[in-house]
Amino acid sequence: MKLSFGFGAGTQEVEVPEKNLLGVLHANEAALGLTGEAEVRRALEEPIGSPRLGEIVRPGEKIAIVTSDITRPMPTDKVMPALLDELYAAGVKSEDITLVFALGSHRKHTDEERKRLAGERAWKEIACVDSDPADCVHMGVTAAGTPVDITRAVAEADRRICLGNIEYHYFAGYSGGAKAIMPGVSTRAAIQSNHSMMVRPEACAGALETNPLRMDIEEAGAVCGIDFILNVVLSEHKEIIRAVAGHPVKAHRAGCAFLDRLYLKELPQGADIVLVSQGGAPKDLNLYQTQKALDNARHAVNPGGVIVLIGSCKEGLGERVFEEWMTQSESPRAMIERIGRDFQLGGHKAAAIAMTLEKADVYLVSDLEPDFVRSIFLTPQPSVQAALNAAFEKLGPDATALAMPYGGSTLPRIVKQ
């Protein structure tokens, strides 16, 4: 069977023998209603666990809208028109609204990037700024000891509205909800404190109430104060197919439940070879982001198997500390041991890759130099076809294979029959 995987702005093709192929993980069939901006307006009209936004905000209040940065597929430009209409109808003035891009630990945007993310209308009508981890307000501490230090533009607002897209997250369980606050507009020290819980087995994709890291995120959100969320679930082609609005936890849970109906994939067995991609740009710009697909694939691969990770990574590794850990560690095991005694943001993704390497080999199809790929404990391959051929050579002609073309979205779960 001929398969296609997103790779940067293009694709990579591969022929997989049908006798070896266990399946191709795409979204489940789910009943869809409205889509796009119409679905966003429906969600605003039917909030979950909350009054309508127009009953919460008041004229003269300063409104901070927190949204994702350029590394996330959140279509801020598609949701802002409906959100602005809702705010204006409540008497809020454009000069009292600030759109804050939650950088977390990522780089600042250019003006052009902010304009593209915000959309033409929001860019013209309201202030659009990056969060600033160097200018934060201390608002409290969570029970786990995480400082709630929030960028000033958000901390000093009268009302806070959090945007986001909901997808699986390899240790926060799911993205979206209060994650716009922690880590979105928090300090590096606060993010490190929260993310240090990633080594706990309960901190994994698809886990919420049993996940200590997600619980800490939501406590930080409560300490800061979130008045309203507007989250979306995207199709494999990045179209809005469901929106949820309202209470920061109740609305988020409704969105997560829909995501499960769409993207949770229960499998009767694991595969010897897993072919996985983030789906192309912008989610495979660097290895720091592409790792998310790798972690989901880890749940499907058999011990001793091969994961073929497909991602351009044209911007390199993508984060300074992550690069230091990946390039200067003696071995994958050394990274795992280090994260247990010296948690560092950025290093956490290196440790996650190391944990995957303890289960399976990782063949990387990317734009990175082959010698560099070898130096970071991965096996470079020039194409997906070459990688698959090498995996069959290693594991034998009867090795089973599974394809995950949108690996950052689909979450495999092995369910023994």
Tab-separated table of C-alpha atoms in Angstrom:
chain	number	residue	atom	x	y	z
A	1	MET	CA	0.000	0.000	0.000
A	2	LYS	CA	1.309	3.433	-0.919
A	3	LEU	CA	1.244	5.907	1.985
A	4	SER	CA	1.984	9.648	2.175
A	5	PHE	CA	3.335	11.517	5.193
A	6	GLY	CA	3.559	15.277	5.710
A	7	PHE	CA	7.166	16.519	5.675
A	8	GLY	CA	7.695	20.256	6.055
A	9	ALA	CA	5.707	21.922	3.276
A	10	GLY	CA	5.754	18.722	1.194
A	11	THR	CA	5.289	14.972	1.595
A	12	GLN	CA	7.246	11.726	1.796
A	13	GLU	CA	5.902	8.636	0.027
A	14	VAL	CA	6.421	4.998	1.011
A	15	GLU	CA	5.213	1.603	-0.171
A	16	VAL	CA	4.282	-0.749	2.695
A	17	PRO	CA	3.460	-4.408	1.928
A	18	GLU	CA	-0.191	-4.979	2.787
A	19	LYS	CA	0.599	-8.289	4.504
A	20	ASN	CA	2.724	-6.397	7.045
A	21	LEU	CA	0.468	-3.390	7.575
A	22	LEU	CA	-1.684	-3.528	10.708
A	23	GLY	CA	-3.391	-0.239	9.916
A	24	VAL	CA	-3.210	3.477	9.269
A	25	LEU	CA	-4.316	5.598	12.206
A	26	HIS	CA	-6.646	8.355	11.073
A	27	ALA	CA	-9.388	10.092	12.996
A	28	ASN	CA	-12.401	8.001	13.986
A	29	GLU	CA	-15.709	8.755	12.348
A	30	ALA	CA	-17.590	11.254	14.494
A	31	ALA	CA	-20.823	13.119	13.912
A	32	LEU	CA	-19.937	16.712	13.046
A	33	GLY	CA	-22.227	19.696	13.108
A	34	LEU	CA	-21.036	23.195	12.332
A	35	THR	CA	-17.398	23.851	11.496
A	36	GLY	CA	-15.080	26.855	11.332
A	37	GLU	CA	-16.241	30.266	12.527
A	38	ALA	CA	-19.888	29.146	12.666
A	39	GLU	CA	-18.960	26.478	15.216
A	40	VAL	CA	-17.022	29.045	17.260
A	41	ARG	CA	-20.079	31.323	17.378
A	42	ARG	CA	-22.264	28.362	18.422
A	43	ALA	CA	-19.894	27.556	21.295
A	44	LEU	CA	-19.934	31.174	22.497
A	45	GLU	CA	-23.729	31.082	22.473
A	46	GLU	CA	-23.827	27.770	24.385
A	47	PRO	CA	-21.116	27.981	27.083
A	48	ILE	CA	-20.459	24.975	29.302
A	49	GLY	CA	-20.619	25.465	33.075
A	50	SER	CA	-20.587	29.227	32.741
A	51	PRO	CA	-22.744	32.237	31.845
A	52	ARG	CA	-22.237	33.732	28.399
A	53	LEU	CA	-19.155	35.885	28.092
A	54	GLY	CA	-21.315	38.999	27.727
A	55	GLU	CA	-22.702	38.381	31.217
A	56	ILE	CA	-19.185	38.114	32.708
A	57	VAL	CA	-17.321	41.108	31.294
A	58	ARG	CA	-18.223	44.735	31.978
A	59	PRO	CA	-17.562	47.954	30.043
A	60	GLY	CA	-14.353	49.615	31.212
A	61	GLU	CA	-12.689	46.386	32.341
A	62	LYS	CA	-9.274	45.469	30.978
A	63	ILE	CA	-9.539	42.186	29.080
A	64	ALA	CA	-6.567	39.886	28.418
A	65	ILE	CA	-7.056	37.198	25.788
A	66	VAL	CA	-4.304	34.582	26.044
A	67	THR	CA	-3.599	32.523	22.934
A	68	SER	CA	-0.966	30.182	21.530
A	69	ASP	CA	2.315	31.093	19.878
A	70	ILE	CA	3.575	30.166	16.422
A	71	THR	CA	4.614	26.629	17.396
A	72	ARG	CA	0.973	25.614	17.931
A	73	PRO	CA	-1.729	25.059	15.292
A	74	MET	CA	-4.321	27.114	17.208
A	75	PRO	CA	-6.174	29.155	14.523
A	76	THR	CA	-6.391	32.364	16.538
A	77	ASP	CA	-7.202	34.355	13.403
A	78	LYS	CA	-10.299	32.195	12.850
A	79	VAL	CA	-11.755	32.595	16.360
A	80	MET	CA	-10.987	36.255	17.073
A	81	PRO	CA	-13.776	37.804	14.926
A	82	ALA	CA	-16.516	35.939	16.816
A	83	LEU	CA	-14.841	36.605	20.164
A	84	LEU	CA	-14.444	40.325	19.455
A	85	ASP	CA	-18.080	40.567	18.389
A	86	GLU	CA	-19.128	38.977	21.689
A	87	LEU	CA	-16.996	41.410	23.689
A	88	TYR	CA	-18.093	44.476	21.757
A	89	ALA	CA	-21.748	43.477	22.165
A	90	ALA	CA	-21.151	43.544	25.934
A	91	GLY	CA	-19.881	47.130	25.732
A	92	VAL	CA	-16.157	46.382	25.921
A	93	LYS	CA	-14.034	48.863	23.965
A	94	SER	CA	-11.257	47.743	21.626
A	95	GLU	CA	-8.695	49.825	23.528
A	96	ASP	CA	-9.391	47.737	26.644
A	97	ILE	CA	-8.572	44.407	24.966
A	98	THR	CA	-5.085	42.895	24.666
A	99	LEU	CA	-4.285	39.706	22.798
A	100	VAL	CA	-1.309	38.034	24.525
A	101	PHE	CA	0.661	35.341	22.720
A	102	ALA	CA	1.738	32.735	25.271
A	103	LEU	CA	5.392	32.059	24.536
A	104	GLY	CA	6.072	29.638	27.390
A	105	SER	CA	9.777	28.922	26.887
A	106	HIS	CA	9.739	29.690	23.141
A	107	ARG	CA	11.273	32.558	21.188
A	108	LYS	CA	9.624	35.928	20.611
A	109	HIS	CA	7.613	36.574	17.456
A	110	THR	CA	8.325	39.050	14.723
A	111	ASP	CA	5.662	41.686	14.022
A	112	GLU	CA	4.731	39.835	10.852
A	113	GLU	CA	4.246	36.585	12.785
A	114	ARG	CA	2.040	38.279	15.376
A	115	LYS	CA	-0.034	39.854	12.617
A	116	ARG	CA	-0.475	36.525	10.844
A	117	LEU	CA	-1.449	34.731	14.061
A	118	ALA	CA	-3.886	37.416	15.209
A	119	GLY	CA	-5.555	37.878	11.846
A	120	GLU	CA	-6.127	41.122	9.998
A	121	ARG	CA	-9.083	42.308	12.065
A	122	ALA	CA	-7.640	41.719	15.543
A	123	TRP	CA	-4.287	43.183	14.470
A	124	LYS	CA	-6.008	46.399	13.405
A	125	GLU	CA	-8.434	46.713	16.316
A	126	ILE	CA	-6.629	45.624	19.504
A	127	ALA	CA	-3.173	45.435	21.072
A	128	CYS	CA	-1.324	42.208	20.177
A	129	VAL	CA	1.742	41.440	22.326
A	130	ASP	CA	4.029	38.591	23.307
A	131	SER	CA	4.122	37.415	26.912
A	132	ASP	CA	7.250	38.562	28.751
A	133	PRO	CA	8.724	36.073	31.259
A	134	ALA	CA	11.017	38.833	32.513
A	135	ASP	CA	8.073	41.030	33.592
A	136	CYS	CA	5.796	38.907	35.770
A	137	VAL	CA	3.610	39.344	38.834
A	138	HIS	CA	3.709	36.827	41.694
A	139	MET	CA	0.132	35.722	42.345
A	140	GLY	CA	0.629	32.748	44.684
A	141	VAL	CA	1.928	29.195	44.945
A	142	THR	CA	0.221	25.872	44.201
A	143	ALA	CA	0.018	22.988	46.676
A	144	ALA	CA	2.826	21.292	44.764
A	145	GLY	CA	5.051	24.348	45.289
A	146	THR	CA	4.787	25.792	41.766
A	147	PRO	CA	5.048	29.594	41.838
A	148	VAL	CA	2.218	31.306	39.991
A	149	ASP	CA	4.254	34.083	38.364
A	150	ILE	CA	2.272	35.478	35.459
A	151	THR	CA	3.209	37.951	32.721
A	152	ARG	CA	2.050	41.423	33.739
A	153	ALA	CA	-0.346	42.017	30.840
A	154	VAL	CA	-2.350	38.995	32.002
A	155	ALA	CA	-1.866	39.276	35.762
A	156	GLU	CA	-3.081	42.884	35.918
A	157	ALA	CA	-6.109	42.395	33.645
A	158	ASP	CA	-9.612	42.517	35.131
A	159	ARG	CA	-10.732	39.530	33.032
A	160	ARG	CA	-8.784	36.665	31.485
A	161	ILE	CA	-9.969	34.656	28.500
A	162	CYS	CA	-7.878	31.646	27.473
A	163	LEU	CA	-7.789	30.290	23.937
A	164	GLY	CA	-6.232	27.051	22.762
A	165	ASN	CA	-6.565	23.940	20.679
A	166	ILE	CA	-7.124	20.606	22.390
A	167	GLU	CA	-4.911	17.702	21.400
A	168	TYR	CA	-3.059	14.997	23.287
A	169	HIS	CA	-0.037	16.094	25.283
A	170	TYR	CA	2.589	13.586	26.291
A	171	PHE	CA	2.715	14.580	29.955
A	172	ALA	CA	-0.011	17.194	30.534
A	173	GLY	CA	-2.581	14.704	29.258
A	174	TYR	CA	-4.175	17.166	26.841
A	175	SER	CA	-3.347	20.658	25.638
A	176	GLY	CA	-5.803	23.517	26.070
A	177	GLY	CA	-7.658	24.816	29.116
A	178	ALA	CA	-5.478	26.353	31.817
A	179	LYS	CA	-2.337	25.406	29.891
A	180	ALA	CA	-2.575	28.884	28.330
A	181	ILE	CA	-1.630	30.206	31.782
A	182	MET	CA	0.773	27.492	32.936
A	183	PRO	CA	3.136	27.190	31.104
A	184	GLY	CA	1.852	29.703	28.534
A	185	VAL	CA	2.425	33.016	30.319
A	186	SER	CA	4.533	31.839	33.253
A	187	THR	CA	8.192	32.215	34.161
A	188	ARG	CA	10.782	29.616	33.271
A	189	ALA	CA	11.187	28.740	36.978
A	190	ALA	CA	7.441	28.165	37.321
A	191	ILE	CA	7.367	26.014	34.196
A	192	GLN	CA	10.293	23.965	35.474
A	193	SER	CA	8.556	23.380	38.788
A	194	ASN	CA	5.387	22.184	37.085
A	195	HIS	CA	7.071	20.133	34.371
A	196	SER	CA	9.339	18.343	36.862
A	197	MET	CA	6.358	16.082	37.545
A	198	MET	CA	6.620	14.647	34.021
A	199	VAL	CA	8.724	11.746	35.333
A	200	ARG	CA	5.730	10.402	37.264
A	201	PRO	CA	4.001	7.544	35.427
A	202	GLU	CA	0.584	9.209	35.882
A	203	ALA	CA	1.767	12.222	33.849
A	204	CYS	CA	1.005	10.858	30.396
A	205	ALA	CA	-1.077	11.466	27.294
A	206	GLY	CA	-4.820	11.052	27.805
A	207	ALA	CA	-4.700	11.370	31.617
A	208	LEU	CA	-6.518	14.172	33.465
A	209	GLU	CA	-7.815	13.673	37.020
A	210	THR	CA	-5.073	11.112	37.750
A	211	ASN	CA	-2.375	13.367	36.323
A	212	PRO	CA	-0.536	15.409	38.987
A	213	LEU	CA	0.985	17.727	36.415
A	214	ARG	CA	-2.384	18.596	34.835
A	215	MET	CA	-3.878	19.124	38.315
A	216	ASP	CA	-1.058	21.565	39.092
A	217	ILE	CA	-1.709	23.408	35.803
A	218	GLU	CA	-5.364	23.821	36.702
A	219	GLU	CA	-4.580	24.934	40.246
A	220	ALA	CA	-2.232	27.587	38.815
A	221	GLY	CA	-5.055	28.671	36.510
A	222	ALA	CA	-7.402	28.963	39.486
A	223	VAL	CA	-4.864	30.981	41.485
A	224	CYS	CA	-4.384	33.381	38.571
A	225	GLY	CA	-8.083	33.385	37.744
A	226	ILE	CA	-9.502	32.355	34.378
A	227	ASP	CA	-12.891	33.867	33.589
A	228	PHE	CA	-13.627	32.031	30.362
A	229	ILE	CA	-12.030	29.675	27.854
A	230	LEU	CA	-12.585	29.173	24.153
A	231	ASN	CA	-10.914	25.985	22.906
A	232	VAL	CA	-11.134	24.223	19.566
A	233	VAL	CA	-10.540	20.719	18.268
A	234	LEU	CA	-9.014	20.569	14.803
A	235	SER	CA	-9.324	18.031	12.022
A	236	GLU	CA	-6.230	16.386	10.573
A	237	HIS	CA	-6.257	19.229	8.033
A	238	LYS	CA	-6.316	21.911	10.758
A	239	GLU	CA	-9.973	22.857	10.318
A	240	ILE	CA	-12.137	23.718	13.343
A	241	ILE	CA	-14.577	20.842	13.824
A	242	ARG	CA	-15.581	21.456	17.444
A	243	ALA	CA	-15.409	24.434	19.769
A	244	VAL	CA	-16.051	24.524	23.512
A	245	ALA	CA	-16.444	27.658	25.602
A	246	GLY	CA	-17.091	28.563	29.212
A	247	HIS	CA	-15.730	27.199	32.509
A	248	PRO	CA	-11.938	26.604	32.382
A	249	VAL	CA	-12.243	22.975	33.540
A	250	LYS	CA	-15.771	21.870	32.611
A	251	ALA	CA	-15.595	23.193	29.047
A	252	HIS	CA	-12.088	21.786	28.657
A	253	ARG	CA	-13.260	18.322	29.762
A	254	ALA	CA	-16.045	18.409	27.192
A	255	GLY	CA	-13.482	19.189	24.506
A	256	CYS	CA	-11.210	16.361	25.693
A	257	ALA	CA	-14.121	13.899	25.570
A	258	PHE	CA	-14.805	14.885	21.963
A	259	LEU	CA	-11.094	14.516	21.139
A	260	ASP	CA	-11.153	10.968	22.519
A	261	ARG	CA	-14.114	10.085	20.326
A	262	LEU	CA	-12.138	11.384	17.377
A	263	TYR	CA	-8.489	10.498	17.950
A	264	LEU	CA	-8.136	7.821	20.650
A	265	LYS	CA	-7.225	4.625	18.799
A	266	GLU	CA	-7.657	1.354	20.671
A	267	LEU	CA	-5.506	-1.401	19.163
A	268	PRO	CA	-5.504	-5.153	19.863
A	269	GLN	CA	-1.711	-5.354	19.530
A	270	GLY	CA	1.426	-3.308	19.137
A	271	ALA	CA	3.524	-3.105	15.970
A	272	ASP	CA	7.151	-3.963	15.308
A	273	ILE	CA	7.546	-0.877	13.108
A	274	VAL	CA	5.697	2.417	13.572
A	275	LEU	CA	5.875	5.066	10.840
A	276	VAL	CA	4.967	8.420	12.367
A	277	SER	CA	4.812	12.059	11.286
A	278	GLN	CA	3.555	15.261	12.875
A	279	GLY	CA	1.737	15.924	9.611
A	280	GLY	CA	4.220	18.464	8.252
A	281	ALA	CA	4.654	22.195	8.818
A	282	PRO	CA	4.428	24.006	11.165
A	283	LYS	CA	4.489	21.134	13.653
A	284	ASP	CA	7.759	19.604	12.393
A	285	LEU	CA	9.837	22.792	12.271
A	286	ASN	CA	12.255	21.381	14.832
A	287	LEU	CA	12.887	18.214	16.821
A	288	TYR	CA	11.585	19.865	19.999
A	289	GLN	CA	8.094	19.931	18.442
A	290	THR	CA	8.392	16.735	16.384
A	291	GLN	CA	9.081	14.787	19.585
A	292	LYS	CA	5.345	14.893	20.385
A	293	ALA	CA	4.591	12.483	17.540
A	294	LEU	CA	7.463	10.275	18.652
A	295	ASP	CA	6.030	9.998	22.140
A	296	ASN	CA	2.593	8.974	20.864
A	297	ALA	CA	4.233	6.349	18.655
A	298	ARG	CA	5.962	4.923	21.718
A	299	HIS	CA	2.583	3.695	22.967
A	300	ALA	CA	2.144	1.559	19.812
A	301	VAL	CA	5.596	0.080	19.159
A	302	ASN	CA	6.616	-3.323	20.469
A	303	PRO	CA	9.698	-3.496	22.721
A	304	GLY	CA	12.792	-3.868	20.556
A	305	GLY	CA	10.998	-2.451	17.532
A	306	VAL	CA	11.659	0.546	15.289
A	307	ILE	CA	9.960	3.927	15.138
A	308	VAL	CA	10.451	5.767	11.849
A	309	LEU	CA	10.096	9.437	12.803
A	310	ILE	CA	9.287	11.648	9.818
A	311	GLY	CA	9.817	15.395	10.265
A	312	SER	CA	11.725	18.122	8.452
A	313	CYS	CA	13.267	19.705	11.577
A	314	LYS	CA	14.625	22.376	9.226
A	315	GLU	CA	15.154	24.757	12.161
A	316	GLY	CA	17.269	22.190	13.993
A	317	LEU	CA	16.631	21.068	17.545
A	318	GLY	CA	14.599	24.142	18.467
A	319	GLU	CA	15.490	24.940	22.082
A	320	ARG	CA	18.780	25.765	23.799
A	321	VAL	CA	18.639	23.465	26.838
A	322	PHE	CA	17.161	20.628	24.788
A	323	GLU	CA	20.075	21.010	22.367
A	324	GLU	CA	22.616	20.968	25.198
A	325	TRP	CA	21.183	17.766	26.662
A	326	MET	CA	20.901	16.020	23.301
A	327	THR	CA	24.390	16.963	22.112
A	328	GLN	CA	26.391	16.718	25.325
A	329	SER	CA	24.968	13.659	27.100
A	330	GLU	CA	26.993	10.452	27.106
A	331	SER	CA	24.003	8.216	26.468
A	332	PRO	CA	20.198	8.107	26.555
A	333	ARG	CA	20.361	6.468	29.995
A	334	ALA	CA	22.428	9.416	31.264
A	335	MET	CA	19.621	11.795	30.249
A	336	ILE	CA	17.014	9.755	32.100
A	337	GLU	CA	19.150	9.633	35.238
A	338	ARG	CA	19.864	13.363	34.978
A	339	ILE	CA	16.204	14.406	34.702
A	340	GLY	CA	15.501	12.575	37.958
A	341	ARG	CA	18.033	14.597	39.922
A	342	ASP	CA	18.269	17.834	37.902
A	343	PHE	CA	15.011	18.698	36.126
A	344	GLN	CA	15.506	21.352	33.468
A	345	LEU	CA	12.962	22.683	31.028
A	346	GLY	CA	14.146	21.624	27.578
A	347	GLY	CA	16.017	18.705	29.093
A	348	HIS	CA	12.621	17.166	29.778
A	349	LYS	CA	12.080	16.509	26.066
A	350	ALA	CA	15.545	15.030	25.728
A	351	ALA	CA	14.724	12.666	28.595
A	352	ALA	CA	11.424	11.759	26.913
A	353	ILE	CA	13.290	10.843	23.721
A	354	ALA	CA	15.738	8.829	25.826
A	355	MET	CA	12.856	6.906	27.425
A	356	THR	CA	11.568	6.059	23.951
A	357	LEU	CA	15.041	4.889	22.891
A	358	GLU	CA	15.040	2.439	25.797
A	359	LYS	CA	12.025	0.754	24.193
A	360	ALA	CA	12.794	1.005	20.462
A	361	ASP	CA	15.271	2.276	17.881
A	362	VAL	CA	14.372	5.595	16.275
A	363	TYR	CA	15.105	6.107	12.576
A	364	LEU	CA	14.859	9.815	11.721
A	365	VAL	CA	13.913	11.060	8.263
A	366	SER	CA	14.683	14.795	8.355
A	367	ASP	CA	16.599	17.692	6.830
A	368	LEU	CA	19.290	17.388	9.520
A	369	GLU	CA	22.839	16.309	8.684
A	370	PRO	CA	23.263	12.518	9.089
A	371	ASP	CA	26.367	12.774	11.294
A	372	PHE	CA	24.542	15.173	13.613
A	373	VAL	CA	21.551	12.819	13.843
A	374	ARG	CA	23.890	9.962	14.850
A	375	SER	CA	25.477	12.167	17.504
A	376	ILE	CA	22.092	12.544	19.223
A	377	PHE	CA	21.504	8.768	19.398
A	378	LEU	CA	19.079	8.564	16.466
A	379	THR	CA	19.609	6.705	13.184
A	380	PRO	CA	19.465	8.962	10.091
A	381	GLN	CA	17.627	7.738	7.013
A	382	PRO	CA	17.434	9.540	3.651
A	383	SER	CA	13.776	8.700	3.016
A	384	VAL	CA	10.823	6.934	4.594
A	385	GLN	CA	11.189	4.088	2.091
A	386	ALA	CA	14.853	3.633	3.002
A	387	ALA	CA	13.959	3.694	6.683
A	388	LEU	CA	11.238	1.082	6.270
A	389	ASN	CA	13.561	-1.148	4.248
A	390	ALA	CA	16.225	-0.876	6.980
A	391	ALA	CA	13.630	-1.713	9.649
A	392	PHE	CA	12.606	-4.869	7.740
A	393	GLU	CA	16.290	-5.812	7.452
A	394	LYS	CA	16.654	-5.482	11.210
A	395	LEU	CA	13.407	-7.142	12.275
A	396	GLY	CA	12.765	-9.580	9.438
A	397	PRO	CA	10.345	-9.704	6.489
A	398	ASP	CA	7.358	-10.625	8.651
A	399	ALA	CA	7.632	-7.590	10.935
A	400	THR	CA	4.321	-5.817	11.460
A	401	ALA	CA	3.942	-2.115	10.644
A	402	LEU	CA	1.597	0.645	11.741
A	403	ALA	CA	1.274	4.106	10.152
A	404	MET	CA	0.502	7.303	12.080
A	405	PRO	CA	0.371	10.152	9.506
A	406	TYR	CA	-0.792	12.648	12.167
A	407	GLY	CA	1.101	11.264	15.118
A	408	GLY	CA	0.794	14.346	17.293
A	409	SER	CA	-2.984	13.964	17.209
A	410	THR	CA	-3.734	10.221	17.258
A	411	LEU	CA	-3.128	8.421	20.535
A	412	PRO	CA	-2.777	4.623	20.342
A	413	ARG	CA	-3.856	2.556	23.320
A	414	ILE	CA	-3.162	-1.192	23.346
A	415	VAL	CA	-6.234	-3.035	24.644
A	416	LYS	CA	-5.644	-6.757	25.145
A	417	GLN	CA	-8.541	-8.807	23.837
